[in-house]
């Protein structure tokens, strides 16, 4: 009887050991990676979500921790402090960090068109050209990139500072709804869709001013990592970028519409499904690369223009030669 | 007292800054994460004039907010000093309302009152008011039997006299609480400005944060600290003057 117990105990130990060994090997096979997004998880991060939920990261042997961003989060800073391996940052963040010696590099550009645009009531504001901005009251977030973009737009249209009134943008949209401010900055693919729909349903059609249409190309969300990561783990960088861009390609594919909405809604349950669908449709053209280029293509001239704009507006003291920081990764 | 406040602040600031710089150079961080001494000096030169105006603007709102909250706390504290139903209701209300974080209420205030002076004043007063009220209620509810007994026995006790006796006996406590509440008023105003206002040093800190410019934030912190030290020192000096005058 005792012999049987002993044999049973040995069998249990061996099984447990085998299970733990398998578990350990399985988790060791997947390389852990921390990825800091720029903003909270919403439709602007659909490709990142799909890369994770459709298993592209796993297939690449990566266990990626998707960390939501926010106003107090800065991916570039976290890369340097070692809290993140990859992150999403806008061009102005990258250029400002480069000007201060941060070892940051860009490995892919997610948004080919900057989603930052200005919403306006069509019955109040008539914008045939940027020159029509003269005399308008325009909302900007002082200190953020929308202020720089608007100032550039105004300068190109030959409008002096005293010919418009710039109003500080706050948490709520009341000044815009009350029509105290003529143009209000929004992310066209997320807030723009939601607000635009509400106002259109209320019989107040809205329009969007896209600075890109007026020749101001200020690069938005891009994937960044550190110089050290590129130098020491080039294979990891390649695998990560390939899996991530696979997620973004999946987001562009109309066949994945329902999957994309379902996965984003898990993180953003307060946004109704029909709004999410409209947001996805608005996001796709912003990601779509030009003919002949792949998703994640880095638009070098747009980066150069962004640096030039920042230099003109004294956001950086001297040129940083940002093109040296652009390291497109071959999948 | 004033100079002690200032040098103590300078010492704390210098220690904090030295700690940050030690981390920067030990770990080899860029100026983007922690600015170096040169970058800090250069930034200070660029923004100190503007930030001085901003911090004085904030201080102005904080002082008015503090005066409002001191007057309000004294009024409510005097009313709530008695062991009546109303007195106990005031105390319970003060404890309960204090439980709501102002940052949660602040956006509602900004939506209703806009991003001007009034919102900043209200938030500063709210942050500073509740601790003051609790202290005043505590002081005013505590009888001074040795003195009050005589007036009660001779039938000369009136509520004004009772308040005077209790205030005089606890003058040190009161002046300390009022001087301490200056920090809360200043912090309240800065929080309000940071959340949504369009002026003051809190607003400048928010812009610096948007620009990921820690050097500007460090300069702003210096300006806030030095201004607050001077203001608190002046309040303490004022408290001593009042004590001397009243003791005569």
XYZ file of C-alpha atoms in Angstrom:
579
model
C 0.000 0.000 0.000
C 2.776 2.386 0.995
C 4.614 1.577 -2.244
C 1.535 2.577 -4.225
C 1.352 5.918 -2.392
C 5.015 6.535 -3.074
C 4.608 5.750 -6.765
C 1.552 8.036 -6.920
C 3.410 10.889 -5.243
C 6.361 10.521 -7.621
C 3.982 10.569 -10.598
C 2.329 13.764 -9.303
C 5.740 15.435 -8.778
C 6.936 14.450 -12.223
C 3.721 15.703 -13.856
C 3.881 19.012 -11.968
C 7.539 19.472 -12.855
C 6.780 18.779 -16.516
C 3.899 21.278 -16.486
C 6.054 24.003 -14.858
C 8.907 23.318 -17.263
C 6.566 23.566 -20.252
C 5.034 26.771 -18.839
C 8.456 28.276 -18.274
C 9.683 27.354 -21.738
C 6.515 28.684 -23.357
C 6.796 32.052 -21.623
C 10.545 32.220 -22.240
C 9.918 31.632 -25.942
C 7.884 34.836 -26.051
C 10.021 37.904 -25.632
C 8.471 40.534 -23.355
C 8.052 43.971 -24.879
C 6.476 47.109 -23.390
C 4.739 49.398 -25.916
C 3.531 52.824 -24.759
C 0.754 54.325 -26.848
C 0.345 58.066 -27.282
C -3.242 58.330 -26.106
C -6.016 56.318 -24.466
C -7.085 53.266 -26.452
C -9.584 54.364 -29.097
C -9.976 54.019 -32.862
C -6.675 55.861 -33.420
C -4.939 52.798 -31.968
C -6.936 50.183 -33.922
C -3.878 48.684 -35.663
C -2.021 48.338 -32.358
C -5.039 46.559 -30.856
C -5.397 44.202 -33.810
C -1.696 43.319 -33.817
C -2.232 42.097 -30.295
C -5.737 40.601 -30.441
C -5.311 38.894 -33.832
C -2.184 37.223 -32.513
C 0.415 38.870 -34.785
C 2.681 39.738 -31.862
C 2.392 36.192 -30.521
C 3.220 34.730 -33.937
C 6.333 36.910 -33.941
C 7.300 35.416 -30.573
C 6.493 38.584 -28.641
C 4.509 39.105 -25.453
C 3.613 42.769 -25.911
C 2.223 44.814 -23.060
C 0.087 47.551 -24.624
C 0.175 50.541 -22.300
C -2.458 53.209 -22.840
C -1.118 56.738 -23.171
C -2.535 60.025 -21.968
C -1.665 63.679 -21.468
C 0.786 62.877 -18.684
C 2.481 60.024 -20.594
C 5.511 60.563 -22.764
C 6.743 57.537 -24.692
C 10.080 59.147 -25.571
C 10.858 59.773 -21.909
C 9.801 56.244 -20.981
C 12.109 54.773 -23.633
C 15.044 56.539 -22.084
C 14.076 55.562 -18.554
C 13.595 51.956 -19.620
C 9.862 51.762 -18.826
C 9.022 51.065 -22.476
C 10.805 49.367 -25.389
C 8.694 50.966 -28.111
C 6.261 53.812 -28.129
C 4.113 56.125 -30.191
C 5.043 59.797 -30.397
C 4.228 62.719 -32.650
C 6.909 64.358 -34.760
C 7.114 67.459 -32.570
C 7.814 65.260 -29.527
C 10.567 63.418 -31.413
C 12.138 66.626 -32.705
C 11.998 68.337 -29.316
C 13.540 65.272 -27.670
C 16.254 65.071 -30.345
C 17.062 68.748 -29.743
C 17.705 67.879 -26.098
C 19.920 64.911 -26.863
C 17.421 62.076 -26.336
C 18.527 58.919 -28.183
C 15.180 58.406 -29.938
C 14.670 56.999 -33.450
C 11.597 56.573 -35.647
C 10.988 53.116 -37.086
C 7.586 53.594 -38.737
C 5.072 56.354 -39.391
C 1.513 55.252 -38.596
C -0.517 58.295 -39.688
C 0.245 59.521 -43.194
C -2.214 62.402 -42.733
C -2.341 64.283 -39.427
C -5.800 63.727 -37.898
C -5.614 67.099 -36.146
C -8.071 69.365 -37.940
C -10.406 72.263 -37.091
C -14.163 71.797 -36.982
C -16.494 74.691 -37.852
C -20.168 75.414 -38.461
C -20.742 75.604 -42.190
C -23.542 78.146 -41.821
C -21.281 80.504 -39.872
C -17.850 80.082 -41.399
C -17.079 80.030 -45.115
C -13.611 78.752 -45.840
C -12.683 78.731 -49.502
C -9.010 79.287 -48.702
C -6.867 79.850 -45.580
C -7.107 83.607 -46.258
C -10.727 83.354 -45.086
C -9.435 82.720 -41.557
C -8.880 86.471 -41.246
C -11.037 87.946 -38.479
C -12.042 84.547 -37.101
C -11.872 83.399 -33.516
C -9.826 80.193 -33.590
C -9.378 77.679 -30.776
C -5.851 76.433 -30.061
C -4.230 74.617 -27.144
C -1.449 77.033 -26.265
C 1.849 75.153 -26.068
C 0.676 72.133 -28.043
C 1.293 71.274 -31.670
C -2.099 72.579 -32.822
C -0.962 76.098 -31.900
C 2.168 75.706 -34.054
C 0.175 74.242 -36.952
C -2.393 77.053 -36.860
C 0.277 79.758 -36.606
C 2.042 78.220 -39.608
C -1.215 78.132 -41.549
C -1.886 81.773 -40.703
C 1.657 82.833 -41.611
C 1.409 81.062 -44.979
C -1.898 82.788 -45.662
C -0.276 86.138 -44.854
C -2.504 86.714 -41.829
C -0.877 88.639 -38.993
C -1.423 87.753 -35.316
C -3.652 90.780 -34.776
C -5.937 89.829 -37.665
C -7.322 86.745 -35.873
C -8.206 85.984 -32.290
C -6.715 82.815 -30.850
C -8.768 81.371 -27.994
C -7.474 78.923 -25.415
C -9.037 75.488 -25.774
C -10.182 73.770 -22.593
C -11.789 70.527 -21.525
C -15.284 71.218 -22.746
C -16.578 72.270 -26.134
C -19.094 74.801 -24.779
C -17.423 77.867 -26.387
C -17.660 76.116 -29.773
C -21.223 74.905 -29.289
C -22.216 78.420 -28.169
C -20.500 79.700 -31.327
C -18.213 81.948 -29.299
C -15.269 80.326 -31.101
C -15.464 79.812 -34.871
C -12.996 76.951 -35.324
C -12.153 74.293 -32.755
C -9.291 71.751 -32.955
C -10.350 68.090 -32.969
C -8.982 64.732 -34.024
C -11.023 64.325 -37.190
C -11.180 60.519 -37.012
C -12.396 60.299 -33.389
C -13.825 63.458 -31.739
C -14.562 64.936 -35.160
C -16.784 61.982 -36.092
C -18.681 62.027 -32.802
C -19.245 65.787 -32.604
C -19.837 66.124 -36.337
C -22.550 63.481 -36.232
C -24.293 64.981 -33.177
C -24.342 68.445 -34.723
C -25.410 67.210 -38.161
C -28.283 65.294 -36.565
C -29.284 68.530 -34.822
C -29.434 70.215 -38.233
C -26.134 72.041 -37.891
C -23.789 70.823 -40.626
C -20.095 71.098 -39.894
C -16.951 71.258 -41.987
C -13.312 70.467 -41.269
C -10.245 72.526 -42.029
C -7.386 70.154 -42.815
C -4.011 71.945 -42.632
C -2.582 69.225 -44.906
C -4.858 70.451 -47.718
C -3.261 73.874 -47.349
C 0.272 72.469 -47.619
C 1.054 72.287 -43.893
C 2.236 68.724 -43.354
C 2.977 68.240 -39.696
C 3.671 64.560 -39.002
C 1.536 62.865 -36.342
C 1.785 59.452 -34.640
C 4.903 57.422 -35.373
C 6.510 54.390 -33.787
C 9.687 55.177 -31.874
C 12.373 53.265 -30.061
C 15.834 53.969 -28.682
C 19.171 54.002 -30.530
C 20.303 51.325 -28.124
C 17.411 48.995 -28.957
C 18.147 49.289 -32.698
C 21.862 48.659 -32.147
C 21.571 45.801 -29.668
C 18.349 44.030 -30.743
C 17.815 44.690 -34.465
C 15.999 41.377 -34.904
C 13.554 42.178 -32.103
C 12.870 45.583 -33.666
C 12.233 43.959 -37.045
C 9.843 41.391 -35.579
C 7.974 43.982 -33.535
C 7.545 46.440 -36.405
C 6.518 43.670 -38.824
C 3.852 42.349 -36.435
C 2.615 45.844 -35.621
C 2.282 46.867 -39.268
C 0.496 43.589 -39.961
C -2.055 44.768 -37.399
C -2.413 48.108 -39.161
C -2.797 46.408 -42.544
C -5.537 44.255 -41.016
C -7.244 47.426 -39.800
C -7.245 48.795 -43.350
C -8.861 45.660 -44.746
C -12.683 46.094 -45.007
C -13.051 42.350 -44.332
C -11.864 42.989 -40.747
C -14.305 45.804 -39.984
C -16.418 43.863 -37.485
C -13.376 42.319 -35.781
C -11.706 45.726 -35.472
C -14.808 47.350 -33.973
C -15.323 44.468 -31.519
C -11.728 44.626 -30.273
C -11.638 48.411 -29.923
C -15.008 48.408 -28.157
C -13.588 46.144 -25.453
C -11.281 49.020 -24.477
C -13.685 51.841 -25.370
C -17.099 50.561 -24.223
C -18.695 54.015 -23.956
C -18.535 54.770 -27.669
C -21.542 53.344 -29.557
C -20.881 50.766 -32.257
C -22.097 52.930 -35.156
C -19.789 55.756 -34.075
C -16.870 53.319 -33.857
C -17.643 52.146 -37.375
C -17.681 55.723 -38.655
C -14.442 56.386 -36.765
C -12.801 53.354 -38.374
C -13.874 54.538 -41.816
C -12.457 57.992 -41.032
C -9.204 56.510 -39.723
C -8.411 54.320 -42.731
C -7.615 57.113 -45.228
C -5.280 58.702 -42.668
C -3.215 55.499 -42.464
C -3.279 54.626 -46.167
C 0.194 55.163 -47.659
C 0.659 56.735 -51.087
C 0.670 54.442 -54.130
C 3.741 52.243 -54.181
C 4.514 52.653 -50.501
C 3.759 50.246 -47.662
C 1.821 50.860 -44.448
C 4.175 52.521 -41.968
C 6.030 54.412 -44.708
C 8.064 57.307 -43.367
C 7.329 60.540 -45.223
C 10.786 62.145 -45.066
C 9.835 65.495 -46.713
C 6.965 65.877 -44.203
C 9.410 65.300 -41.311
C 11.758 67.900 -42.781
C 8.871 70.342 -43.068
C 7.826 69.634 -39.473
C 11.358 70.408 -38.279
C 11.425 73.591 -40.343
C 8.092 74.723 -38.886
C 9.332 74.107 -35.341
C 12.531 75.986 -36.078
C 10.583 78.935 -37.487
C 8.390 79.040 -34.375
C 11.441 78.755 -32.106
C 10.267 75.441 -30.650
C 13.833 74.198 -31.087
C 16.931 76.409 -30.814
C 18.809 74.901 -33.773
C 18.281 72.298 -36.538
C 18.376 68.692 -35.341
C 18.599 67.064 -38.782
C 15.664 64.840 -38.014
C 16.154 62.689 -41.115
C 19.078 61.054 -39.307
C 16.564 59.825 -36.730
C 14.367 58.124 -39.338
C 15.191 54.407 -39.485
C 12.530 52.609 -41.529
C 12.602 48.896 -40.743
C 12.521 46.339 -43.517
C 9.914 43.701 -42.689
C 11.207 84.443 10.690
C 10.873 85.613 7.082
C 14.514 85.034 6.248
C 14.384 81.608 7.952
C 11.449 80.600 5.750
C 13.366 81.703 2.643
C 16.648 79.984 3.389
C 14.850 76.819 4.462
C 13.056 76.771 1.123
C 16.281 77.448 -0.775
C 17.917 74.561 1.053
C 15.079 72.148 0.224
C 15.001 73.266 -3.413
C 18.771 72.946 -3.753
C 18.691 69.455 -2.236
C 15.866 68.367 -4.570
C 17.643 69.785 -7.597
C 20.956 68.204 -6.593
C 19.169 64.853 -6.266
C 17.700 65.174 -9.749
C 21.034 66.168 -11.274
C 22.756 63.306 -9.469
C 20.278 60.843 -11.019
C 20.700 62.489 -14.435
C 24.494 62.217 -14.477
C 24.626 58.831 -12.739
C 22.223 57.203 -15.208
C 23.312 59.296 -18.213
C 19.904 60.750 -19.033
C 19.427 63.369 -21.735
C 18.242 66.944 -21.142
C 14.827 65.834 -22.391
C 14.264 63.690 -19.299
C 16.092 65.852 -16.750
C 17.566 69.190 -17.862
C 21.193 69.880 -17.036
C 22.354 72.821 -14.949
C 23.184 74.898 -18.071
C 19.793 74.240 -19.679
C 18.087 75.104 -16.410
C 19.999 78.362 -16.073
C 19.273 79.324 -19.685
C 15.560 78.524 -19.305
C 15.397 80.509 -16.060
C 16.839 83.513 -17.892
C 14.236 83.169 -20.631
C 11.107 82.700 -18.531
C 11.729 84.176 -15.110
C 10.199 87.553 -15.972
C 7.030 86.027 -17.408
C 6.749 83.473 -14.619
C 7.151 86.188 -11.968
C 4.061 87.894 -13.381
C 2.221 84.566 -13.509
C 3.098 83.617 -9.952
C 2.009 87.040 -8.663
C -1.248 86.618 -10.555
C -1.721 83.229 -8.845
C -0.752 84.671 -5.462
C -3.307 87.467 -5.875
C -6.097 84.954 -6.437
C -4.805 82.747 -3.603
C -4.746 85.677 -1.140
C -8.317 86.713 -1.987
C -9.397 83.052 -1.825
C -7.726 82.655 1.550
C -9.339 85.796 2.958
C -12.751 84.604 1.752
C -12.241 81.152 3.238
C -10.917 82.535 6.567
C -13.977 84.791 6.904
C -16.306 81.962 5.927
C -14.618 79.463 8.243
C -14.748 81.939 11.150
C -18.440 82.626 10.538
C -19.395 78.956 10.225
C -17.016 77.952 13.025
C -18.582 80.494 15.396
C -22.080 79.329 14.439
C -21.098 75.672 14.808
C -19.266 76.046 18.141
C -22.307 75.259 20.279
C -23.237 71.724 21.250
C -26.621 72.165 19.632
C -28.146 70.200 16.750
C -27.054 72.950 14.332
C -23.522 72.919 15.703
C -23.209 69.176 15.270
C -24.793 69.398 11.776
C -22.155 71.947 10.709
C -19.351 69.681 11.923
C -20.736 66.596 10.190
C -21.279 68.566 6.960
C -17.715 69.913 7.104
C -16.262 66.414 7.498
C -18.415 64.952 4.727
C -17.946 67.673 2.154
C -14.197 67.502 2.694
C -14.307 63.924 1.441
C -15.040 65.090 -2.144
C -11.841 65.679 -4.099
C -11.810 69.172 -5.533
C -10.260 67.970 -8.796
C -13.445 65.972 -9.393
C -15.646 69.006 -8.794
C -13.387 71.496 -10.586
C -14.439 70.617 -14.173
C -18.082 71.276 -13.246
C -17.098 74.661 -11.825
C -15.235 75.537 -15.017
C -18.153 74.513 -17.211
C -20.564 76.627 -15.154
C -18.369 79.650 -14.415
C -15.906 79.638 -17.317
C -12.125 79.755 -17.089
C -11.764 83.202 -15.550
C -11.001 84.683 -12.146
C -14.154 83.435 -10.404
C -13.477 79.723 -11.010
C -9.908 80.015 -9.771
C -11.037 81.943 -6.700
C -13.769 79.449 -5.863
C -11.485 76.417 -6.151
C -8.731 78.116 -4.111
C -11.265 79.022 -1.414
C -12.749 75.513 -1.403
C -9.390 73.776 -1.002
C -8.326 76.150 1.756
C -11.696 76.436 3.507
C -12.397 72.972 4.879
C -9.220 72.423 6.913
C -9.600 75.955 8.221
C -13.196 75.302 9.204
C -12.289 72.125 11.072
C -9.587 73.991 13.003
C -11.873 76.940 13.788
C -14.747 74.672 14.858
C -12.307 72.779 17.104
C -10.976 75.959 18.693
C -14.361 77.636 19.107
C -16.023 74.526 20.585
C -13.419 74.265 23.330
C -14.442 76.268 26.440
C -11.877 78.135 28.549
C -13.454 77.377 31.962
C -10.989 79.392 34.029
C -11.987 82.634 32.282
C -15.490 81.920 31.062
C -16.701 80.772 34.503
C -16.350 84.293 35.968
C -18.371 85.937 33.204
C -21.042 83.249 33.338
C -21.408 83.562 37.111
C -21.686 87.339 36.890
C -24.153 87.083 33.994
C -21.958 89.164 31.695
C -21.195 86.489 29.136
C -22.281 87.327 25.578
C -21.455 85.345 22.463
C -19.026 88.020 21.218
C -17.100 87.801 24.484
C -17.064 84.002 24.363
C -15.603 84.085 20.834
C -13.012 86.686 21.890
C -11.906 84.647 24.910
C -11.544 81.428 22.924
C -9.789 83.168 20.024
C -7.345 84.921 22.369
C -6.552 81.733 24.286
C -5.852 79.905 21.011
C -4.249 82.751 19.086
C -1.049 80.819 18.370
C -3.046 77.903 17.023
C -5.204 80.201 14.884
C -2.279 82.099 13.348
C -0.472 78.832 12.620
C -3.563 77.425 10.921
C -4.085 80.601 8.886
C -0.411 80.739 7.830
C -0.556 77.053 6.914
C -3.719 77.537 4.904
C -1.782 79.911 2.602
C -0.110 76.802 1.127
C -3.516 75.245 0.533
C -4.894 78.410 -1.088
C -1.873 78.606 -3.388
C -2.081 74.882 -4.202
C -5.822 75.237 -4.879
C -5.282 78.121 -7.281
C -2.504 76.264 -9.095
C -4.674 73.142 -9.407
C -7.494 75.262 -10.836
C -5.158 76.927 -13.319
C -3.623 73.613 -14.287
C -6.988 71.994 -14.945
C -8.614 74.606 -17.081
C -7.850 78.276 -16.446
C -6.160 80.512 -18.982
C -3.817 82.425 -16.654
C -1.458 82.052 -13.705
C 1.550 79.856 -12.987
C -0.533 76.652 -13.046
C -1.496 77.433 -16.637
C 2.181 78.034 -17.511
C 3.095 74.687 -15.945
C 0.451 73.005 -18.083
C 1.938 74.558 -21.234
C 5.437 73.496 -20.166
C 4.112 69.982 -19.646
C 2.630 69.981 -23.172
C 6.065 70.970 -24.427
C 7.731 68.268 -22.269
C 9.915 71.037 -20.840
C 10.952 69.999 -17.333
C 13.339 72.964 -17.070
C 10.397 75.389 -17.236
C 8.522 73.336 -14.644
C 11.510 73.434 -12.286
C 11.772 77.210 -12.690
C 8.027 77.522 -12.021
C 8.379 75.397 -8.878
C 11.173 77.660 -7.686
C 9.046 80.751 -8.241
C 6.074 79.206 -6.435
C 8.214 78.088 -3.492
C 9.983 81.380 -2.980
C 6.755 83.406 -3.287
C 4.932 81.133 -0.870
C 7.799 81.294 1.621
C 7.695 85.089 1.605
C 3.904 85.125 1.929
C 3.872 82.611 4.783
C 6.665 84.466 6.545
C 4.658 87.695 6.285
C 1.549 85.976 7.661
C 3.490 84.626 10.621
C 4.960 88.054 11.294
C 1.460 89.545 11.086
C 0.243 86.910 13.571
C 2.939 87.970 16.035
C 2.009 91.634 15.641
C -1.660 90.834 16.303
C -0.675 88.779 19.354
C 1.444 91.645 20.748
C -1.261 94.238 20.142
C -3.958 92.058 21.704
C -1.808 91.200 24.712
C -1.457 94.862 25.656
